[in-house]
PDB file of C-alpha atoms in Angstrom:
ATOM      1  CA  PRO A   1      21.394  -1.250   2.618  1.00  0.00           C
ATOM      2  CA  SER A   2      19.238   0.777   4.832  1.00  0.00           C
ATOM      3  CA  GLU A   3      16.742  -0.781   4.734  1.00  0.00           C
ATOM      4  CA  HIS A   4      17.138  -4.315   4.706  1.00  0.00           C
ATOM      5  CA  GLY A   5      15.340  -6.397   7.329  1.00  0.00           C
ATOM      6  CA  THR A   6      12.824  -3.658   7.239  1.00  0.00           C
ATOM      7  CA  TRP A   7       9.726  -4.596   5.555  1.00  0.00           C
ATOM      8  CA  GLY A   8       7.223  -6.921   6.602  1.00  0.00           C
ATOM      9  CA  ALA A   9       5.667  -7.879   3.409  1.00  0.00           C
ATOM     10  CA  VAL A  10       6.493  -7.952  -0.480  1.00  0.00           C
ATOM     11  CA  VAL A  11       3.795  -8.412  -3.096  1.00  0.00           C
ATOM     12  CA  SER A  12       4.669  -9.607  -6.231  1.00  0.00           C
ATOM     13  CA  CYS A  13       2.148 -10.276  -9.195  1.00  0.00           C
ATOM     14  CA  PHE A  14       3.244 -11.093 -12.698  1.00  0.00           C
ATOM     15  CA  PHE A  15       7.024  -9.931 -11.427  1.00  0.00           C
ATOM     16  CA  ILE A  16       9.724 -12.729 -10.768  1.00  0.00           C
ATOM     17  CA  ASP A  17       9.763 -14.039 -14.510  1.00  0.00           C
ATOM     18  CA  THR A  18      10.540 -10.445 -15.750  1.00  0.00           C
ATOM     19  CA  ALA A  19      14.270 -11.186 -14.072  1.00  0.00           C
ATOM     20  CA  HIS A  20      17.484 -12.071 -16.215  1.00  0.00           C
ATOM     21  CA  ASP A  21      18.562 -13.697 -13.447  1.00  0.00           C
ATOM     22  CA  ILE A  22      16.238 -15.071 -10.508  1.00  0.00           C
ATOM     23  CA  PHE A  23      18.510 -15.683  -7.922  1.00  0.00           C
ATOM     24  CA  GLU A  24      19.324 -11.745  -7.683  1.00  0.00           C
ATOM     25  CA  TYR A  25      15.420 -11.484  -7.288  1.00  0.00           C
ATOM     26  CA  VAL A  26      15.116 -13.857  -4.668  1.00  0.00           C
ATOM     27  CA  GLU A  27      17.886 -12.397  -3.019  1.00  0.00           C
ATOM     28  CA  CYS A  28      16.658  -8.865  -3.008  1.00  0.00           C
ATOM     29  CA  ILE A  29      13.308  -9.647  -1.818  1.00  0.00           C
ATOM     30  CA  SER A  30      15.162 -11.908   1.334  1.00  0.00           C
ATOM     31  CA  ARG A  31      17.180  -8.725   2.213  1.00  0.00           C
ATOM     32  CA  MET A  32      14.336  -6.667   1.809  1.00  0.00           C
ATOM     33  CA  LEU A  33      12.154  -8.698   4.717  1.00  0.00           C
ATOM     34  CA  MET A  34      12.492  -8.959   8.318  1.00  0.00           C
ATOM     35  CA  VAL A  35      12.470 -12.512   9.803  1.00  0.00           C
ATOM     36  CA  GLY A  36       8.579 -13.468   9.962  1.00  0.00           C
ATOM     37  CA  GLY A  37       7.950 -11.235   6.970  1.00  0.00           C
ATOM     38  CA  VAL A  38       5.665 -12.426   4.186  1.00  0.00           C
ATOM     39  CA  TRP A  39       6.029 -12.597   0.523  1.00  0.00           C
ATOM     40  CA  LEU A  40       2.860 -13.471  -2.011  1.00  0.00           C
ATOM     41  CA  ASN A  41       3.589 -13.900  -5.563  1.00  0.00           C
ATOM     42  CA  LEU A  42       1.415 -14.293  -8.076  1.00  0.00           C
ATOM     43  CA  GLY A  43       2.421 -15.012 -11.770  1.00  0.00           C
ATOM     44  CA  PRO A  44       3.646 -17.193 -14.725  1.00  0.00           C
ATOM     45  CA  LEU A  45       6.866 -18.291 -15.480  1.00  0.00           C
ATOM     46  CA  LEU A  46       7.298 -17.141 -19.266  1.00  0.00           C
ATOM     47  CA  TRP A  47      10.995 -16.153 -18.876  1.00  0.00           C
ATOM     48  CA  HIS A  48      10.851 -12.576 -20.751  1.00  0.00           C
ATOM     49  CA  PHE A  49      14.216 -12.704 -22.171  1.00  0.00           C
ATOM     50  CA  ALA A  50      14.414 -16.196 -23.067  1.00  0.00           C
ATOM     51  CA  ASP A  51      14.431 -16.173 -26.986  1.00  0.00           C
ATOM     52  CA  GLN A  52      16.864 -12.861 -26.829  1.00  0.00           C
ATOM     53  CA  LEU A  53      20.037 -14.393 -28.000  1.00  0.00           C
ATOM     54  CA  VAL A  54      22.016 -11.260 -26.530  1.00  0.00           C
ATOM     55  CA  GLU A  55      20.238 -11.038 -22.733  1.00  0.00           C
ATOM     56  CA  LYS A  56      21.405 -12.918 -20.140  1.00  0.00           C
ATOM     57  CA  SER A  57      18.616 -15.316 -18.888  1.00  0.00           C
ATOM     58  CA  ILE A  58      18.536 -17.842 -16.268  1.00  0.00           C
ATOM     59  CA  GLU A  59      15.163 -19.788 -17.052  1.00  0.00           C
ATOM     60  CA  LEU A  60      13.884 -22.348 -14.355  1.00  0.00           C
ATOM     61  CA  SER A  61      11.332 -24.658 -13.770  1.00  0.00           C
ATOM     62  CA  TRP A  62       8.717 -23.985 -10.679  1.00  0.00           C
ATOM     63  CA  ASP A  63      10.522 -26.813  -8.913  1.00  0.00           C
ATOM     64  CA  ASP A  64      14.217 -24.702  -9.548  1.00  0.00           C
ATOM     65  CA  VAL A  65      12.763 -21.695  -8.439  1.00  0.00           C
ATOM     66  CA  ARG A  66      11.150 -23.036  -5.287  1.00  0.00           C
ATOM     67  CA  GLU A  67      14.306 -24.167  -4.461  1.00  0.00           C
ATOM     68  CA  VAL A  68      16.282 -21.535  -5.058  1.00  0.00           C
ATOM     69  CA  ILE A  69      13.108 -19.608  -2.639  1.00  0.00           C
ATOM     70  CA  VAL A  70      14.031 -22.087   0.403  1.00  0.00           C
ATOM     71  CA  ALA A  71      17.784 -21.702  -0.089  1.00  0.00           C
ATOM     72  CA  TYR A  72      17.154 -17.998   0.725  1.00  0.00           C
ATOM     73  CA  GLY A  73      15.788 -18.624   3.859  1.00  0.00           C
ATOM     74  CA  PHE A  74      11.982 -18.832   3.081  1.00  0.00           C
ATOM     75  CA  ASP A  75       8.962 -21.308   3.926  1.00  0.00           C
ATOM     76  CA  ILE A  76       6.662 -21.830   1.545  1.00  0.00           C
ATOM     77  CA  LEU A  77       3.258 -21.957   3.283  1.00  0.00           C
ATOM     78  CA  GLU A  78       0.989 -22.567   0.108  1.00  0.00           C
ATOM     79  CA  GLU A  79       1.734 -22.700  -3.358  1.00  0.00           C
ATOM     80  CA  ARG A  80      -1.174 -23.447  -6.270  1.00  0.00           C
ATOM     81  CA  ASP A  81      -1.781 -22.812  -9.792  1.00  0.00           C
ATOM     82  CA  VAL A  82      -4.202 -20.228 -10.440  1.00  0.00           C
ATOM     83  CA  LYS A  83      -5.869 -19.693 -13.857  1.00  0.00           C
ATOM     84  CA  CYS A  84      -5.253 -15.948 -14.742  1.00  0.00           C
ATOM     85  CA  THR A  85      -6.503 -14.119 -17.451  1.00  0.00           C
ATOM     86  CA  TYR A  86      -4.524 -11.215 -19.279  1.00  0.00           C
ATOM     87  CA  THR A  87      -5.173  -8.688 -21.592  1.00  0.00           C
ATOM     88  CA  VAL A  88      -8.853  -9.226 -21.990  1.00  0.00           C
ATOM     89  CA  ASN A  89     -11.432  -7.707 -23.856  1.00  0.00           C
ATOM     90  CA  THR A  90     -14.668  -9.253 -22.162  1.00  0.00           C
ATOM     91  CA  ARG A  91     -16.657  -8.528 -25.375  1.00  0.00           C
ATOM     92  CA  GLY A  92     -14.476 -10.057 -27.685  1.00  0.00           C
ATOM     93  CA  LEU A  93     -14.080 -13.701 -28.378  1.00  0.00           C
ATOM     94  CA  MET A  94     -10.420 -14.044 -27.646  1.00  0.00           C
ATOM     95  CA  GLN A  95      -9.108 -14.201 -24.245  1.00  0.00           C
ATOM     96  CA  GLN A  96      -5.701 -15.129 -23.063  1.00  0.00           C
ATOM     97  CA  GLN A  97      -4.983 -17.572 -19.726  1.00  0.00           C
ATOM     98  CA  TYR A  98      -1.973 -18.304 -18.151  1.00  0.00           C
ATOM     99  CA  THR A  99      -1.784 -20.734 -15.459  1.00  0.00           C
ATOM    100  CA  SER A 100      -0.027 -18.945 -12.911  1.00  0.00           C
ATOM    101  CA  ILE A 101       1.559 -19.862  -9.688  1.00  0.00           C
ATOM    102  CA  TYR A 102       0.230 -18.412  -6.187  1.00  0.00           C
ATOM    103  CA  MET A 103       2.827 -18.676  -3.263  1.00  0.00           C
ATOM    104  CA  HIS A 104       2.778 -17.237   0.124  1.00  0.00           C
ATOM    105  CA  ALA A 105       5.978 -17.876   1.820  1.00  0.00           C
ATOM    106  CA  VAL A 106       7.865 -16.360   5.139  1.00  0.00           C
ATOM    107  CA  LYS A 107      10.928 -15.499   5.874  1.00  0.00           C
ATOM    108  CA  THR A 108      12.955 -17.499   8.523  1.00  0.00           C
ATOM    109  CA  GLY A 109      16.311 -16.629  10.379  1.00  0.00           C
ATOM    110  CA  ARG A 110      17.724 -19.793   8.630  1.00  0.00           C
ATOM    111  CA  PRO A 111      21.194 -18.740   7.015  1.00  0.00           C
ATOM    112  CA  THR A 112      21.012 -17.513   3.350  1.00  0.00           C
ATOM    113  CA  PRO A 113      23.627 -18.136   0.571  1.00  0.00           C
ATOM    114  CA  ALA A 114      26.658 -15.780   0.752  1.00  0.00           C
ATOM    115  CA  ALA A 115      26.303 -12.211  -1.719  1.00  0.00           C
TER     116      ALA A 115
END
C-alpha cells in the first residue's frame, strides 16, 4: 500500500497469462502506477491454468483483456501482434513460435472499479 501510485513504469513479458484471475493482475498494476505511468506488455495469452480442473482460471480473449485494462484506468496507445520464438535451439530444426501481443498503455486519472 505504501507504494500505490509511485511507479512510473511496469514492463511485463510473457507474464499476464500466468494469472489465475487477470483482473487481480491488472488491478495491481493500475494501483502501482502513477497517473501518466506506462505499462508495456509483450506475451501470448496461453492461460497456464486452463487445463487444470482444480485451479481457478479466468481465460479471456485479447478483446476482453483490453476492455479490462481500459476499465482499470488505462489508455492503450499501441497494440500489435508480434511473432516471438520461445525456447529455441537455433541449430535445431524445431522452433516454437507464439503470436504475442505487444501493448503500450498509459494510466489515466479516470476512476477505476472499486476493490
